[in-house]
PDB file of C-alpha atoms in Angstrom:
ATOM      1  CA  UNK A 156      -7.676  14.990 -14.739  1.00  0.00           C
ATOM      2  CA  UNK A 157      -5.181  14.553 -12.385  1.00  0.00           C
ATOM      3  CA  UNK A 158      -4.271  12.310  -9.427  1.00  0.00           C
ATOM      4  CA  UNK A 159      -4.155  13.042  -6.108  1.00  0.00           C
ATOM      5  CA  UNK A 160      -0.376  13.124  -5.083  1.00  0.00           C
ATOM      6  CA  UNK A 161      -0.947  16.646  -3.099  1.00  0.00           C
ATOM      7  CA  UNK A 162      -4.094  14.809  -1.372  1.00  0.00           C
ATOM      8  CA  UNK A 163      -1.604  11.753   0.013  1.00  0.00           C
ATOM      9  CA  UNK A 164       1.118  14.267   0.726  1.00  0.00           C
ATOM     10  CA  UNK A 165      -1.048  16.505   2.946  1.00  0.00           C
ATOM     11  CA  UNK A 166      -2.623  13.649   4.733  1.00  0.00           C
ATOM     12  CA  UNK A 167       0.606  12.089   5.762  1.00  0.00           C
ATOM     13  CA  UNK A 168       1.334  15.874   6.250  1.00  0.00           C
ATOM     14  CA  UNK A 169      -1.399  16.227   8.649  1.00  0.00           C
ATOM     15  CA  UNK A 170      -1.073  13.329  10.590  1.00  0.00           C
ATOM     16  CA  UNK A 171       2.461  14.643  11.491  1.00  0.00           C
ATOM     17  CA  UNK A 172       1.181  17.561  12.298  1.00  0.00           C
ATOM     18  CA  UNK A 173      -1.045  16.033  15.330  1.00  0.00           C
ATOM     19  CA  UNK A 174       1.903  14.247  16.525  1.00  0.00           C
ATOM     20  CA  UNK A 175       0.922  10.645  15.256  1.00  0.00           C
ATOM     21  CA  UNK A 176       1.881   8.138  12.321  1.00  0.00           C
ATOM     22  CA  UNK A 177      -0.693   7.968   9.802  1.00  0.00           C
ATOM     23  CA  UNK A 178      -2.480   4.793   9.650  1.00  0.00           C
ATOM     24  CA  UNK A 179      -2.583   3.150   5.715  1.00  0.00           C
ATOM     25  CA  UNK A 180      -4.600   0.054   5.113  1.00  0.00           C
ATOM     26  CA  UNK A 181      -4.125  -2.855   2.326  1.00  0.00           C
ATOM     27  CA  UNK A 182      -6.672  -4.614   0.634  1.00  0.00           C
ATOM     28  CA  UNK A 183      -6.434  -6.637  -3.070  1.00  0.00           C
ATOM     29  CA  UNK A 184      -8.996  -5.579  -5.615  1.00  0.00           C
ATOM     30  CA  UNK A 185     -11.548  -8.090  -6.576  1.00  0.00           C
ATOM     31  CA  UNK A 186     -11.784  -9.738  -2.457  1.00  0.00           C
ATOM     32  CA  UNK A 187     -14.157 -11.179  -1.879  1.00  0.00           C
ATOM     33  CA  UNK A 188     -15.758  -9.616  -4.879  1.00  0.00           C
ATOM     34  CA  UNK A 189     -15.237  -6.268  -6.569  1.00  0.00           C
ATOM     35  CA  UNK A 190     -18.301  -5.048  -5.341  1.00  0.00           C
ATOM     36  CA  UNK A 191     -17.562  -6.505  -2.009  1.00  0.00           C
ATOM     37  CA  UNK A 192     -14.021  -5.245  -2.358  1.00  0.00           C
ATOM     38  CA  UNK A 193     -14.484  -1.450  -3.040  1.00  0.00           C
ATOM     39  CA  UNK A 194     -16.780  -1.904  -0.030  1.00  0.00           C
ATOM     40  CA  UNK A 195     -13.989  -3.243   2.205  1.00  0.00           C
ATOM     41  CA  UNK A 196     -11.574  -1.078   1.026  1.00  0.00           C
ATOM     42  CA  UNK A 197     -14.322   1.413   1.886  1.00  0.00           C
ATOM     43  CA  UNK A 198     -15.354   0.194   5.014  1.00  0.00           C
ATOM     44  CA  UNK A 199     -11.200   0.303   6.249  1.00  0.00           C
ATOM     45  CA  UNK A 200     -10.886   4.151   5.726  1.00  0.00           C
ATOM     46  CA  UNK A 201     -14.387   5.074   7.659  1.00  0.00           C
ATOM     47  CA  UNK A 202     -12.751   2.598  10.304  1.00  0.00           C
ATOM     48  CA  UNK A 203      -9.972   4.569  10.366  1.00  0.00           C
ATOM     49  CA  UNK A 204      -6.891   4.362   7.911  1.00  0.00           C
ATOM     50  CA  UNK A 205      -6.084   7.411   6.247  1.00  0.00           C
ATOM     51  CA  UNK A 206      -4.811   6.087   3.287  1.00  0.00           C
ATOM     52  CA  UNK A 207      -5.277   2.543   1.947  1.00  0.00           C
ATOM     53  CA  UNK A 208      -3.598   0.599  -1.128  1.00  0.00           C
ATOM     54  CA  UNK A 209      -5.693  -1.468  -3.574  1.00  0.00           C
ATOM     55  CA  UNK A 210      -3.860  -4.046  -4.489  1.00  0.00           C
ATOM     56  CA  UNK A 211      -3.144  -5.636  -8.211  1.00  0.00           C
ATOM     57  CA  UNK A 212      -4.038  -9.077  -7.622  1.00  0.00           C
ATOM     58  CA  UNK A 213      -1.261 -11.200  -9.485  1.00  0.00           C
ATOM     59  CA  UNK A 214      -0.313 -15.207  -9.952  1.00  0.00           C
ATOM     60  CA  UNK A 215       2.930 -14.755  -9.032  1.00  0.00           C
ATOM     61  CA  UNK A 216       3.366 -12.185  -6.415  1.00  0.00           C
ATOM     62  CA  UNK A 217       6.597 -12.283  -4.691  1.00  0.00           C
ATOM     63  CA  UNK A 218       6.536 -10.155  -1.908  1.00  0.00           C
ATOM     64  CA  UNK A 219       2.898 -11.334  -0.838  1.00  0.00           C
ATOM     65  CA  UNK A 220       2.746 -14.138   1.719  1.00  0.00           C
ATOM     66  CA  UNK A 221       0.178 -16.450   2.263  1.00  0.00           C
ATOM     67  CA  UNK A 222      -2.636 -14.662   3.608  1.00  0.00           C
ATOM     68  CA  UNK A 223      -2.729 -12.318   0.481  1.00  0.00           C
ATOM     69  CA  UNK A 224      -2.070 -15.020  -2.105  1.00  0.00           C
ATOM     70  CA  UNK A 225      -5.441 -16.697  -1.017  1.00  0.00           C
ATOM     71  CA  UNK A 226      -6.657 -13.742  -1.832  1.00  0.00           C
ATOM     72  CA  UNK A 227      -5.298 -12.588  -5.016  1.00  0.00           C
ATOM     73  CA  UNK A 228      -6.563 -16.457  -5.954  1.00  0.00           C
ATOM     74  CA  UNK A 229     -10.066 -15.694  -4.547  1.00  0.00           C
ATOM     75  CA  UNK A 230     -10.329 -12.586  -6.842  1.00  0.00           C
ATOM     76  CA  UNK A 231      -8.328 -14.054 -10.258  1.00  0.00           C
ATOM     77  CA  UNK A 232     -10.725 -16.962  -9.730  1.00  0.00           C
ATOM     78  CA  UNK A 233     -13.165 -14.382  -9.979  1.00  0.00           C
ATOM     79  CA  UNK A 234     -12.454 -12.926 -13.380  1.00  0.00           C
ATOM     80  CA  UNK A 235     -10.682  -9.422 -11.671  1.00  0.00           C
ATOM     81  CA  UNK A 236      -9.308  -7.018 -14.566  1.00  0.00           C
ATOM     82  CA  UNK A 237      -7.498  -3.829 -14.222  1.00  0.00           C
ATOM     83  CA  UNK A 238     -10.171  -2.355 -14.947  1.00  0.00           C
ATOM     84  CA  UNK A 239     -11.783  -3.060 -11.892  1.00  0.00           C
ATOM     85  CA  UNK A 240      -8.915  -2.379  -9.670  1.00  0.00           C
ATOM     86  CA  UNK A 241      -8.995   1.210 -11.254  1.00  0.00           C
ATOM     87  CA  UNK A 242     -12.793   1.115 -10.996  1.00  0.00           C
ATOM     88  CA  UNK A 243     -12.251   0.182  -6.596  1.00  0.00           C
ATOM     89  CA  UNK A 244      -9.388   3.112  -6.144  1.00  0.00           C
ATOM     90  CA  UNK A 245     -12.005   5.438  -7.818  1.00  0.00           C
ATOM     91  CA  UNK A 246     -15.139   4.600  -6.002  1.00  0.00           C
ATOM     92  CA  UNK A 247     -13.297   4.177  -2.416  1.00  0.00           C
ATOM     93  CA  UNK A 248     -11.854   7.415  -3.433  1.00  0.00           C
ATOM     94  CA  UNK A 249     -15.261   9.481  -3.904  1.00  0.00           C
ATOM     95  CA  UNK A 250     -17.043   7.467  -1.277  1.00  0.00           C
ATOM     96  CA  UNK A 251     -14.128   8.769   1.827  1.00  0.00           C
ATOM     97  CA  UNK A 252     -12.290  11.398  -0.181  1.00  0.00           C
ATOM     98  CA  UNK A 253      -9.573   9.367   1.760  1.00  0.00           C
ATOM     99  CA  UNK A 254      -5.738   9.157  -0.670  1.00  0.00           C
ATOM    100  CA  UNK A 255      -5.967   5.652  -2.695  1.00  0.00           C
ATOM    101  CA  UNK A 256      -3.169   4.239  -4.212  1.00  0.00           C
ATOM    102  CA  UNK A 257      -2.439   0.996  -6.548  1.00  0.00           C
ATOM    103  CA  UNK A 258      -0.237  -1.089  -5.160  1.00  0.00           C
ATOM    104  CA  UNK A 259       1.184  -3.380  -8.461  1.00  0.00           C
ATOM    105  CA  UNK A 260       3.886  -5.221 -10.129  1.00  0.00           C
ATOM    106  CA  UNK A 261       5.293  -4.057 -12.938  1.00  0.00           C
ATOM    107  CA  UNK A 262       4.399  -6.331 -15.539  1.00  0.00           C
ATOM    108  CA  UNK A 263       0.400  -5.558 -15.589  1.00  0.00           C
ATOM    109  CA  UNK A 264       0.954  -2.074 -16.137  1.00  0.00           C
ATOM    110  CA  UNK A 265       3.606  -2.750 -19.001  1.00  0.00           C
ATOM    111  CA  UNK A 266       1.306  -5.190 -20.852  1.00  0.00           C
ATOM    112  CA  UNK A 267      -1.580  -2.640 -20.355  1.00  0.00           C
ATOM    113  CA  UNK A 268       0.489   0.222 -21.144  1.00  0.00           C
ATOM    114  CA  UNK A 269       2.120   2.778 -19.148  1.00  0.00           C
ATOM    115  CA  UNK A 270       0.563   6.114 -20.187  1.00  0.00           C
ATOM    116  CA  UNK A 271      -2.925   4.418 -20.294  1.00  0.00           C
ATOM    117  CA  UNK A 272      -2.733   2.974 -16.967  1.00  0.00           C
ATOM    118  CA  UNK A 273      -1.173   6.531 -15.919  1.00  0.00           C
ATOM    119  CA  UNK A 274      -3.848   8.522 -17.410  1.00  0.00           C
ATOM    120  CA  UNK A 275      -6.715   5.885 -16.252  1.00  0.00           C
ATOM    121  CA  UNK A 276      -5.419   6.030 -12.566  1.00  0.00           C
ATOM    122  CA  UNK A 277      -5.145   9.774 -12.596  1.00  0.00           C
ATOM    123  CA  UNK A 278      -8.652   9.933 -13.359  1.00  0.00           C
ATOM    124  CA  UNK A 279      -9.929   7.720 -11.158  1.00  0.00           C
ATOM    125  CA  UNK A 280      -8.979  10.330  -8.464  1.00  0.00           C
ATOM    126  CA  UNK A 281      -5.539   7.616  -7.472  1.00  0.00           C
ATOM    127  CA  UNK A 282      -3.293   8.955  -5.630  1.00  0.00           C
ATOM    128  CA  UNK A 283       0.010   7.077  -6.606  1.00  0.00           C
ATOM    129  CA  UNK A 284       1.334   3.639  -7.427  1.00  0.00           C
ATOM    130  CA  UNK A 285       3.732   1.760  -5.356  1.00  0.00           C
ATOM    131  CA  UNK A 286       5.796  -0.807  -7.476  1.00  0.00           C
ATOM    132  CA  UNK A 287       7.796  -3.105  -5.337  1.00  0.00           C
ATOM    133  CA  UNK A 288       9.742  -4.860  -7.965  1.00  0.00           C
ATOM    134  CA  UNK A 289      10.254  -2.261 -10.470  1.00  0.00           C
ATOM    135  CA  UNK A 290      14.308  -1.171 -10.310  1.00  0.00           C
ATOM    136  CA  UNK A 291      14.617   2.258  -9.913  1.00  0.00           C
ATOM    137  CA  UNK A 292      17.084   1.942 -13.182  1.00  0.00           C
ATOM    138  CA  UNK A 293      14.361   1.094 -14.754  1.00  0.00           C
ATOM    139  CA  UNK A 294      11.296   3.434 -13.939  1.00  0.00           C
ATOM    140  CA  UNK A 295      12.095   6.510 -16.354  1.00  0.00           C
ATOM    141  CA  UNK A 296       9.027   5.773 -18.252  1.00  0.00           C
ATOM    142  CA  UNK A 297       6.840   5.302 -15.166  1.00  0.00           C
ATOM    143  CA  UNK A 298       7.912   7.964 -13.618  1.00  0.00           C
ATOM    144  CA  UNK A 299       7.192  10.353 -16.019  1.00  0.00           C
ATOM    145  CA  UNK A 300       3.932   9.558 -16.813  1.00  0.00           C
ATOM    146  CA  UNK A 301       3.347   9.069 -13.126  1.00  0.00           C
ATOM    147  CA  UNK A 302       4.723  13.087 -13.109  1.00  0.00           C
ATOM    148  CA  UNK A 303       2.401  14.113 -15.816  1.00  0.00           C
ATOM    149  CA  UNK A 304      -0.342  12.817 -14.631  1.00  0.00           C
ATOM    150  CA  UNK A 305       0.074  13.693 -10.712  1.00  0.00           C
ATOM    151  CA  UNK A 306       0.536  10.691  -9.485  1.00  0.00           C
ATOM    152  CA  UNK A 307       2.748   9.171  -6.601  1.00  0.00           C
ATOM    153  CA  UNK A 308       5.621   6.839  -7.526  1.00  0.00           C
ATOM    154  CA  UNK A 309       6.407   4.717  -4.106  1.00  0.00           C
ATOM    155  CA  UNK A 310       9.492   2.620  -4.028  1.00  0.00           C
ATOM    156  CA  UNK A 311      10.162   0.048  -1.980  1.00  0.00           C
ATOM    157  CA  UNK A 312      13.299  -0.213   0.769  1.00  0.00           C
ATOM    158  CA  UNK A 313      14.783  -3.171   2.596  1.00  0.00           C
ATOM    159  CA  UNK A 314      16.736  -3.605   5.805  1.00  0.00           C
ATOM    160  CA  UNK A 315      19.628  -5.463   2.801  1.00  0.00           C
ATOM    161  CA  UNK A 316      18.973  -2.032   1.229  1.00  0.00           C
ATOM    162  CA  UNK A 317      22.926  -0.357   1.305  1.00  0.00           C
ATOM    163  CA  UNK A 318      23.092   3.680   2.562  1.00  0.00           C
ATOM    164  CA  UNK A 319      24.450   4.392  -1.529  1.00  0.00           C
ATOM    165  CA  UNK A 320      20.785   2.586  -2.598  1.00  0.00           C
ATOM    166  CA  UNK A 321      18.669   3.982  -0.703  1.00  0.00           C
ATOM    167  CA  UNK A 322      19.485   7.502  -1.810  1.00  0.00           C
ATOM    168  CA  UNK A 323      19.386   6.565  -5.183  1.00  0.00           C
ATOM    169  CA  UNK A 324      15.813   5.298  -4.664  1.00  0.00           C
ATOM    170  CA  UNK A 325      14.282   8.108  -2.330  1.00  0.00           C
ATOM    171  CA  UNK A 326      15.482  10.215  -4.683  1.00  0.00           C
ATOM    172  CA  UNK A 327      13.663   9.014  -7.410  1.00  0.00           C
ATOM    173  CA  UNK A 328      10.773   8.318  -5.485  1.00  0.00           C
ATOM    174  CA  UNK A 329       7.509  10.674  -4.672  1.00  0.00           C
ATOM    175  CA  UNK A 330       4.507  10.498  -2.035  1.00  0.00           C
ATOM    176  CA  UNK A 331       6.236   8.510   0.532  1.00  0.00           C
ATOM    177  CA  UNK A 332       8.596   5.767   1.085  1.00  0.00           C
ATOM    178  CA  UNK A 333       7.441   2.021   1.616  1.00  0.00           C
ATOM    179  CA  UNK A 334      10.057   0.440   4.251  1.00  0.00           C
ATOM    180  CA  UNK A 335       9.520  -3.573   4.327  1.00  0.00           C
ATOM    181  CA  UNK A 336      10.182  -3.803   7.868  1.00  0.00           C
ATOM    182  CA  UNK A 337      11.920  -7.216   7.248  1.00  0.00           C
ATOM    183  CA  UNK A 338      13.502  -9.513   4.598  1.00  0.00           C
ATOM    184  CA  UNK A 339      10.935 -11.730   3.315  1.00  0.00           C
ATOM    185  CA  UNK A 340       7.405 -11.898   2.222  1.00  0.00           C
ATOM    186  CA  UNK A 341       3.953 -10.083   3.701  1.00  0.00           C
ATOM    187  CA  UNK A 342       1.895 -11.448   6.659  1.00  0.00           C
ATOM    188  CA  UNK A 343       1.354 -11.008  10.177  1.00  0.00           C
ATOM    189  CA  UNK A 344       4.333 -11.749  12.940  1.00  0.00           C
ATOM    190  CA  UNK A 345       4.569 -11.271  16.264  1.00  0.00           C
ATOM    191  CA  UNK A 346       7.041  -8.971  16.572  1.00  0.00           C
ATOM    192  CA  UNK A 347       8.132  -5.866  14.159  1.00  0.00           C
ATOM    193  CA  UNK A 348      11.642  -6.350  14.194  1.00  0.00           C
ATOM    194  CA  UNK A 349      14.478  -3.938  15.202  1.00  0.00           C
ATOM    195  CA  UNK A 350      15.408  -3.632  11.853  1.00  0.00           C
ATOM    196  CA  UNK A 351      12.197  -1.926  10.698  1.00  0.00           C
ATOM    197  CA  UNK A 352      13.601   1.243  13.001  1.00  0.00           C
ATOM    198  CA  UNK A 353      17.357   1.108  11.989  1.00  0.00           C
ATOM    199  CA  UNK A 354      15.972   0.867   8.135  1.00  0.00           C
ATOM    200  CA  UNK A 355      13.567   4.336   8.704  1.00  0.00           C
ATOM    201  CA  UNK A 356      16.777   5.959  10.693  1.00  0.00           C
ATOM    202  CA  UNK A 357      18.996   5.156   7.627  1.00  0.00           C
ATOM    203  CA  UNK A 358      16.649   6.162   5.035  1.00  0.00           C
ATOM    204  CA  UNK A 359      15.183   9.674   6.358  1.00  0.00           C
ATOM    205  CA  UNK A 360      18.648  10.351   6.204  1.00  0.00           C
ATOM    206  CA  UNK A 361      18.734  10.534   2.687  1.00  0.00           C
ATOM    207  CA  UNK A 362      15.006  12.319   1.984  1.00  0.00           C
ATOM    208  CA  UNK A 363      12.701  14.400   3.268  1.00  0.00           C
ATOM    209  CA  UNK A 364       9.684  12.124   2.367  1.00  0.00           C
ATOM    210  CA  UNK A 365       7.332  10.305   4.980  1.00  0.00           C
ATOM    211  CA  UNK A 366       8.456   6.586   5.456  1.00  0.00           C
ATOM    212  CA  UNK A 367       6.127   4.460   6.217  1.00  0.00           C
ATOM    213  CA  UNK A 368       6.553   1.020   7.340  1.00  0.00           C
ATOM    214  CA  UNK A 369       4.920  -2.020   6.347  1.00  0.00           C
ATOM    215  CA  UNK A 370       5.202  -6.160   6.589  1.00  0.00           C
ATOM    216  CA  UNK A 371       4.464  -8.069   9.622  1.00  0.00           C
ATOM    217  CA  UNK A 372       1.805  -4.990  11.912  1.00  0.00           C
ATOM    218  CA  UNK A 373      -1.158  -6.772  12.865  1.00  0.00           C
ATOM    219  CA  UNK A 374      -2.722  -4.923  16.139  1.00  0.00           C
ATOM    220  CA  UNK A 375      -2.742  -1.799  17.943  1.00  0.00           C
ATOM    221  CA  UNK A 376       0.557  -2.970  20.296  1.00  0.00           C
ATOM    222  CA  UNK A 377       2.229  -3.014  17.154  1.00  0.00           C
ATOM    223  CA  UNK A 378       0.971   0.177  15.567  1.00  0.00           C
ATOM    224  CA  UNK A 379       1.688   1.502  18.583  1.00  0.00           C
ATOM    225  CA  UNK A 380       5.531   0.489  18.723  1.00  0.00           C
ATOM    226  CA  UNK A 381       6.170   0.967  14.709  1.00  0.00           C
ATOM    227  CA  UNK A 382       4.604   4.359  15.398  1.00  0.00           C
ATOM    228  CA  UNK A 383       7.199   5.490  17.985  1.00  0.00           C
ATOM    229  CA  UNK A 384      10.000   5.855  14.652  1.00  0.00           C
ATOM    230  CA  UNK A 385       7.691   5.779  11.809  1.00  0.00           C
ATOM    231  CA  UNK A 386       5.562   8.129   9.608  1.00  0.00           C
ATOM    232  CA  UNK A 387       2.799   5.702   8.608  1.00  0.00           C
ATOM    233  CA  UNK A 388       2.056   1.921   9.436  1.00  0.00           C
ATOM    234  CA  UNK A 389       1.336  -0.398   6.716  1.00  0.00           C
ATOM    235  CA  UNK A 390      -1.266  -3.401   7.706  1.00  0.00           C
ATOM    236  CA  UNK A 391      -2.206  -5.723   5.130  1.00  0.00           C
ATOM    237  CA  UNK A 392      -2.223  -9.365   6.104  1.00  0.00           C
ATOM    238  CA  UNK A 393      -4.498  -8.393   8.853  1.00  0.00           C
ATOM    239  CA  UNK A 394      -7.407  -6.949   7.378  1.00  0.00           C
ATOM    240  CA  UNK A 395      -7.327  -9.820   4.861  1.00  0.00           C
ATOM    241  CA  UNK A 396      -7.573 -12.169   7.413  1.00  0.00           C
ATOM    242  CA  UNK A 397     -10.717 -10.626   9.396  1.00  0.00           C
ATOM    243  CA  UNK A 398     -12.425 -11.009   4.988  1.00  0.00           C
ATOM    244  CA  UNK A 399     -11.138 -14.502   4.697  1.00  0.00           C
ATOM    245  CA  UNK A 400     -12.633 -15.482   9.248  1.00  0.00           C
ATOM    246  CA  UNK A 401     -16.136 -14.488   7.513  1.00  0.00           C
ATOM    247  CA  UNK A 402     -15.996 -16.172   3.793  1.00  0.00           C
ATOM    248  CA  UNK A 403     -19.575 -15.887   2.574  1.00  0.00           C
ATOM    249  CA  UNK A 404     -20.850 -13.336   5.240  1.00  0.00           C
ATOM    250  CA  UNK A 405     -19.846 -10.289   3.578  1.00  0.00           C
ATOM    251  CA  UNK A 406     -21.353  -7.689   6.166  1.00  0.00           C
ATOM    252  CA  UNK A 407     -19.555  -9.565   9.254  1.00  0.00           C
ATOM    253  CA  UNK A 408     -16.477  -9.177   7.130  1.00  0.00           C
ATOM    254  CA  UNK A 409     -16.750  -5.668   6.724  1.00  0.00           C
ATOM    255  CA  UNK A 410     -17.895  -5.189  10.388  1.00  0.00           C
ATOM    256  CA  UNK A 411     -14.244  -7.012  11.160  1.00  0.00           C
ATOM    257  CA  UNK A 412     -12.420  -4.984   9.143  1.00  0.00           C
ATOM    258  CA  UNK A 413     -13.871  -1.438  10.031  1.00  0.00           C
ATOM    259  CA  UNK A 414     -13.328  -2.751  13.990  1.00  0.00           C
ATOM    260  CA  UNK A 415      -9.773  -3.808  13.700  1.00  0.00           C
ATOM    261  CA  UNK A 416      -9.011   0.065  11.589  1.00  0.00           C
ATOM    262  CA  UNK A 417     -10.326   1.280  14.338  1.00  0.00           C
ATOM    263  CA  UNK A 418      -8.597  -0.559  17.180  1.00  0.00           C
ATOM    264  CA  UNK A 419      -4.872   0.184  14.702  1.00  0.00           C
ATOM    265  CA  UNK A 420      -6.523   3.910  14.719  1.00  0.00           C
ATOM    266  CA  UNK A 421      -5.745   3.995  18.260  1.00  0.00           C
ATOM    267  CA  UNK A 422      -2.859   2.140  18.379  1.00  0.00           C
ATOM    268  CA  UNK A 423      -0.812   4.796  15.723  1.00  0.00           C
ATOM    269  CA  UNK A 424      -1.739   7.490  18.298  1.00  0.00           C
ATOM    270  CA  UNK A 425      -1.392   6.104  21.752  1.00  0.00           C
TER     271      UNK A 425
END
């Protein structure tokens, strides 16, 4: 079977097409739960993201901040496998029909092996990976299993990112383009700096792909201003948070996270 890499590229497709940013959620596998995680994940596209990324929860994650590395530890503590991060893509998939993508480091999908965790994905009705610390030097193999088994491959761009990079990674990469708005780590801020928009100028100059920016969005003001110059917003930290305010009340979690996709909903096209 393959992936859905035409699904993500006509929903970013169609959200250009009625003049707005498409809105993409984040959300770790295995948080709170994985039962109660493929419901949140769930619960944030009938809210109102359009994509989302399931995150590979990891012990050593080094673009995550804070908010996410309580809960990667939540759902390690909890016994989380790759299985069941493939297992929550798939069923958040054929519950919304909704583009879901793996967001992972590289070294779980080494050790588990590439074409397996290709193939897997793929038929799980993923859409893509996004690798954040995988060098573009080094992604051949990826890549062409990714190809085979139509799946995105989503690199990652930063505002140290030179002109001469950043073509050489667009142009290796497929689905969209993930521009960390800032140098540093994941989590809410109160601002989305001024480098998020000089980063998205510089890169659609060398592709044609969406770019979508993530790292530091929180509300609707700031969906709102990121999508003024970008093609998607990325909000993570934030729906994380609105799990972790109701620890042990699973349905007022999920009741906080479909009301702030909503309110971001708004916010991408105000």
């Amino acid at each position: 079977m393959a992936g859905n890499l035409e699904l993500l590229s006509s929903v970013l497709a169609g959200a250009k097409a009625e003049g707005r940013a498409a809105l993409v959620g984040y959300l770790p596998a295995g948080f709170p739960t994985v039962d109660g995680g493929v419901r949140a994940v769930t619960a944030m596209i009938e809210g109102g993201c359009d994509v989302v990324e399931v995150g590979l929860p990891h012990s050593d994650p080094v673009l995550d901040g804070p908010v996410i590395q309580t809960a990667d530890d939540i759902a390690l503590r909890g016994g989380v496998k790759i299985v069941d991060v493939i297992r929550t893509v798939g069923e958040a998939h054929a519950a919304t029909g909704a583009p879901v993508l793996c967001m992972t480091y590289w070294n779980p999908v080494d050790a588990y092996g590439v074409e397996r965790f290709a193939a897997d994905l793929a038929a799980a009705g993923g859409a893509g990976c996004i690798l954040p610390d995988l060098p573009v030097e080094e992604s051949e193999v990826w890549r062409k299993a990714a190809e085979q088994h139509g799946l995105a491959t989503v690199f990652v761009v930063a505002p140290s990112s030179r002109d001469e990079r950043l073509a050489k990674i667009t142009a290796a990469g497929t689905g969209f383009v993930y521009a960390a708005s800032l140098m540093g780590v994941t989590g809410t801020r109160e601002s989305v700096g001024w480098e998020a928009q000089g980063l998205v100028t510089r890169t659609r100059a060398t592709t044609d792909l969406p770019v979508c920016v993530g790292l530091g969005v929180s509300n609707a003001t700031q969906a709102t201003e990121v999508a003024q110059f970008a093609d998607g917003v990325i909000v993570g930290s934030a729906f994380v948070k609105r799990l972790l305010a109701h620890e042990g009340d699973l349905e007022a979690g999920l009741a906080g996270v479909r009301e702030l996709a909503g309110e971001l909903a708004k916010g991408v096209r105000a």
